[in-house]
mmCIF file of C-alpha atoms in Angstrom:
data_model
loop_
_atom_site.group_PDB
_atom_site.id
_atom_site.type_symbol
_atom_site.label_atom_id
_atom_site.label_comp_id
_atom_site.label_asym_id
_atom_site.label_seq_id
_atom_site.Cartn_x
_atom_site.Cartn_y
_atom_site.Cartn_z
ATOM 1 C CA LYS A 1 0.000 0.000 0.000
ATOM 2 C CA GLU A 2 2.888 2.377 0.641
ATOM 3 C CA GLU A 3 3.966 2.160 -3.000
ATOM 4 C CA TRP A 4 0.554 3.462 -4.140
ATOM 5 C CA ALA A 5 0.959 6.506 -1.862
ATOM 6 C CA THR A 6 4.303 7.475 -3.411
ATOM 7 C CA PRO A 7 4.202 6.654 -7.131
ATOM 8 C CA PHE A 8 7.413 6.475 -9.116
ATOM 9 C CA GLN A 9 5.722 8.139 -12.088
ATOM 10 C CA SER A 10 2.397 9.891 -12.658
ATOM 11 C CA HIS A 11 0.505 11.421 -15.579
ATOM 12 C CA PRO A 12 -2.337 13.946 -15.661
ATOM 13 C CA LEU A 13 -5.616 12.092 -16.112
ATOM 14 C CA LEU A 14 -6.810 14.788 -18.521
ATOM 15 C CA ALA A 15 -3.968 13.887 -20.907
ATOM 16 C CA THR A 16 -4.387 10.095 -20.562
ATOM 17 C CA ARG A 17 -6.512 7.859 -22.768
ATOM 18 C CA LEU A 18 -7.371 4.179 -22.706
ATOM 19 C CA VAL A 19 -6.220 2.841 -26.081
ATOM 20 C CA HIS A 20 -6.433 -0.927 -25.671
ATOM 21 C CA CYS A 21 -8.523 -3.205 -23.499
ATOM 22 C CA GLY A 22 -8.972 -6.951 -23.898
ATOM 23 C CA LYS A 23 -7.316 -10.285 -24.512
ATOM 24 C CA GLN A 24 -3.998 -10.798 -26.208
ATOM 25 C CA SER A 25 -2.908 -14.180 -27.447
ATOM 26 C CA SER A 26 0.695 -15.147 -26.910
ATOM 27 C CA GLN A 27 2.687 -17.839 -28.668
ATOM 28 C CA LEU A 28 4.855 -18.236 -25.574
ATOM 29 C CA VAL A 29 1.958 -18.747 -23.164
ATOM 30 C CA THR A 30 -0.950 -21.087 -23.889
ATOM 31 C CA ALA A 31 -3.510 -18.896 -22.091
ATOM 32 C CA ASP A 32 -4.780 -15.509 -23.245
ATOM 33 C CA ILE A 33 -3.359 -12.472 -21.467
ATOM 34 C CA LEU A 34 -5.782 -9.819 -20.209
ATOM 35 C CA SER A 35 -4.354 -6.327 -20.513
ATOM 36 C CA PHE A 36 -5.133 -2.690 -21.145
ATOM 37 C CA GLY A 37 -3.025 0.106 -22.537
ATOM 38 C CA THR A 38 -2.890 3.826 -21.901
ATOM 39 C CA ARG A 39 -1.455 6.691 -23.904
ATOM 40 C CA SER A 40 -0.444 9.872 -22.071
ATOM 41 C CA GLY A 41 0.694 13.192 -23.446
ATOM 42 C CA SER A 42 3.661 14.751 -21.694
ATOM 43 C CA ARG A 43 6.076 17.618 -22.235
ATOM 44 C CA THR A 44 8.534 15.191 -23.810
ATOM 45 C CA GLY A 45 6.054 13.451 -26.114
ATOM 46 C CA VAL A 46 3.579 10.592 -25.912
ATOM 47 C CA GLU A 47 4.075 7.702 -23.497
ATOM 48 C CA VAL A 48 2.387 4.322 -23.874
ATOM 49 C CA HIS A 49 1.962 1.881 -20.994
ATOM 50 C CA ILE A 50 0.576 -1.666 -21.059
ATOM 51 C CA PHE A 51 -0.865 -3.134 -17.845
ATOM 52 C CA ARG A 52 -1.650 -6.795 -17.230
ATOM 53 C CA VAL A 53 -4.610 -7.885 -15.090
ATOM 54 C CA GLU A 54 -5.535 -11.304 -13.772
ATOM 55 C CA THR A 55 -9.324 -11.397 -14.242
ATOM 56 C CA GLN A 56 -11.990 -10.028 -16.550
ATOM 57 C CA ARG A 57 -13.458 -8.241 -13.529
ATOM 58 C CA ASP A 58 -10.144 -6.445 -12.894
ATOM 59 C CA LEU A 59 -10.000 -5.464 -16.559
ATOM 60 C CA ALA A 60 -13.517 -4.013 -16.420
ATOM 61 C CA PHE A 61 -12.760 -2.154 -13.171
ATOM 62 C CA TRP A 62 -9.550 -0.497 -14.390
ATOM 63 C CA SER A 63 -10.992 0.318 -17.819
ATOM 64 C CA ARG A 64 -14.062 1.947 -16.290
ATOM 65 C CA ALA A 65 -11.895 3.867 -13.787
ATOM 66 C CA PHE A 66 -9.701 5.325 -16.552
ATOM 67 C CA VAL A 67 -12.614 6.303 -18.776
ATOM 68 C CA GLN A 68 -14.704 7.829 -15.981
ATOM 69 C CA GLY A 69 -11.671 9.560 -14.488
ATOM 70 C CA SER A 70 -10.675 11.090 -17.817
ATOM 71 C CA HIS A 71 -14.226 12.242 -18.510
ATOM 72 C CA GLY A 72 -14.458 13.723 -15.011
ATOM 73 C CA ALA A 73 -11.149 15.557 -15.416
ATOM 74 C CA ALA A 74 -12.304 16.999 -18.747
ATOM 75 C CA ALA A 75 -15.664 18.070 -17.298
ATOM 76 C CA ILE A 76 -14.124 20.136 -14.483
ATOM 77 C CA THR A 77 -11.406 21.718 -16.633
ATOM 78 C CA LYS A 78 -12.484 25.192 -17.729
ATOM 79 C CA GLN A 79 -9.736 25.859 -20.244
ATOM 80 C CA VAL A 80 -6.799 24.048 -21.800
ATOM 81 C CA SER A 81 -3.869 25.964 -23.262
ATOM 82 C CA CYS A 82 -1.497 24.379 -25.778
ATOM 83 C CA SER A 83 1.606 25.958 -27.256
ATOM 84 C CA ALA A 84 1.857 25.854 -31.042
ATOM 85 C CA VAL A 85 3.642 27.424 -33.996
ATOM 86 C CA TRP A 86 1.505 28.973 -36.732
ATOM 87 C CA LYS A 87 3.030 30.748 -39.719
ATOM 88 C CA ASN A 88 6.431 30.574 -37.981
ATOM 89 C CA LYS A 89 5.096 32.383 -34.887
ATOM 90 C CA LYS A 90 4.601 30.938 -31.418
ATOM 91 C CA CYS A 91 1.012 31.034 -30.247
ATOM 92 C CA LYS A 92 -1.395 29.408 -27.750
#
Protein backbone atom coordinates (compact mmCIF):
# COMPACT_ATOMS: atom_id res chain seq x y z
CA LYS A 1 0.00 0.00 0.00
CA GLU A 2 2.89 2.38 0.64
CA GLU A 3 3.97 2.16 -3.00
CA TRP A 4 0.55 3.46 -4.14
CA ALA A 5 0.96 6.51 -1.86
CA THR A 6 4.30 7.47 -3.41
CA PRO A 7 4.20 6.65 -7.13
CA PHE A 8 7.41 6.47 -9.12
CA GLN A 9 5.72 8.14 -12.09
CA SER A 10 2.40 9.89 -12.66
CA HIS A 11 0.50 11.42 -15.58
CA PRO A 12 -2.34 13.95 -15.66
CA LEU A 13 -5.62 12.09 -16.11
CA LEU A 14 -6.81 14.79 -18.52
CA ALA A 15 -3.97 13.89 -20.91
CA THR A 16 -4.39 10.09 -20.56
CA ARG A 17 -6.51 7.86 -22.77
CA LEU A 18 -7.37 4.18 -22.71
CA VAL A 19 -6.22 2.84 -26.08
CA HIS A 20 -6.43 -0.93 -25.67
CA CYS A 21 -8.52 -3.20 -23.50
CA GLY A 22 -8.97 -6.95 -23.90
CA LYS A 23 -7.32 -10.28 -24.51
CA GLN A 24 -4.00 -10.80 -26.21
CA SER A 25 -2.91 -14.18 -27.45
CA SER A 26 0.69 -15.15 -26.91
CA GLN A 27 2.69 -17.84 -28.67
CA LEU A 28 4.86 -18.24 -25.57
CA VAL A 29 1.96 -18.75 -23.16
CA THR A 30 -0.95 -21.09 -23.89
CA ALA A 31 -3.51 -18.90 -22.09
CA ASP A 32 -4.78 -15.51 -23.25
CA ILE A 33 -3.36 -12.47 -21.47
CA LEU A 34 -5.78 -9.82 -20.21
CA SER A 35 -4.35 -6.33 -20.51
CA PHE A 36 -5.13 -2.69 -21.14
CA GLY A 37 -3.03 0.11 -22.54
CA THR A 38 -2.89 3.83 -21.90
CA ARG A 39 -1.46 6.69 -23.90
CA SER A 40 -0.44 9.87 -22.07
CA GLY A 41 0.69 13.19 -23.45
CA SER A 42 3.66 14.75 -21.69
CA ARG A 43 6.08 17.62 -22.24
CA THR A 44 8.53 15.19 -23.81
CA GLY A 45 6.05 13.45 -26.11
CA VAL A 46 3.58 10.59 -25.91
CA GLU A 47 4.08 7.70 -23.50
CA VAL A 48 2.39 4.32 -23.87
CA HIS A 49 1.96 1.88 -20.99
CA ILE A 50 0.58 -1.67 -21.06
CA PHE A 51 -0.87 -3.13 -17.85
CA ARG A 52 -1.65 -6.79 -17.23
CA VAL A 53 -4.61 -7.89 -15.09
CA GLU A 54 -5.53 -11.30 -13.77
CA THR A 55 -9.32 -11.40 -14.24
CA GLN A 56 -11.99 -10.03 -16.55
CA ARG A 57 -13.46 -8.24 -13.53
CA ASP A 58 -10.14 -6.44 -12.89
CA LEU A 59 -10.00 -5.46 -16.56
CA ALA A 60 -13.52 -4.01 -16.42
CA PHE A 61 -12.76 -2.15 -13.17
CA TRP A 62 -9.55 -0.50 -14.39
CA SER A 63 -10.99 0.32 -17.82
CA ARG A 64 -14.06 1.95 -16.29
CA ALA A 65 -11.89 3.87 -13.79
CA PHE A 66 -9.70 5.32 -16.55
CA VAL A 67 -12.61 6.30 -18.78
CA GLN A 68 -14.70 7.83 -15.98
CA GLY A 69 -11.67 9.56 -14.49
CA SER A 70 -10.67 11.09 -17.82
CA HIS A 71 -14.23 12.24 -18.51
CA GLY A 72 -14.46 13.72 -15.01
CA ALA A 73 -11.15 15.56 -15.42
CA ALA A 74 -12.30 17.00 -18.75
CA ALA A 75 -15.66 18.07 -17.30
CA ILE A 76 -14.12 20.14 -14.48
CA THR A 77 -11.41 21.72 -16.63
CA LYS A 78 -12.48 25.19 -17.73
CA GLN A 79 -9.74 25.86 -20.24
CA VAL A 80 -6.80 24.05 -21.80
CA SER A 81 -3.87 25.96 -23.26
CA CYS A 82 -1.50 24.38 -25.78
CA SER A 83 1.61 25.96 -27.26
CA ALA A 84 1.86 25.85 -31.04
CA VAL A 85 3.64 27.42 -34.00
CA TRP A 86 1.51 28.97 -36.73
CA LYS A 87 3.03 30.75 -39.72
CA ASN A 88 6.43 30.57 -37.98
CA LYS A 89 5.10 32.38 -34.89
CA LYS A 90 4.60 30.94 -31.42
CA CYS A 91 1.01 31.03 -30.25
CA LYS A 92 -1.40 29.41 -27.75
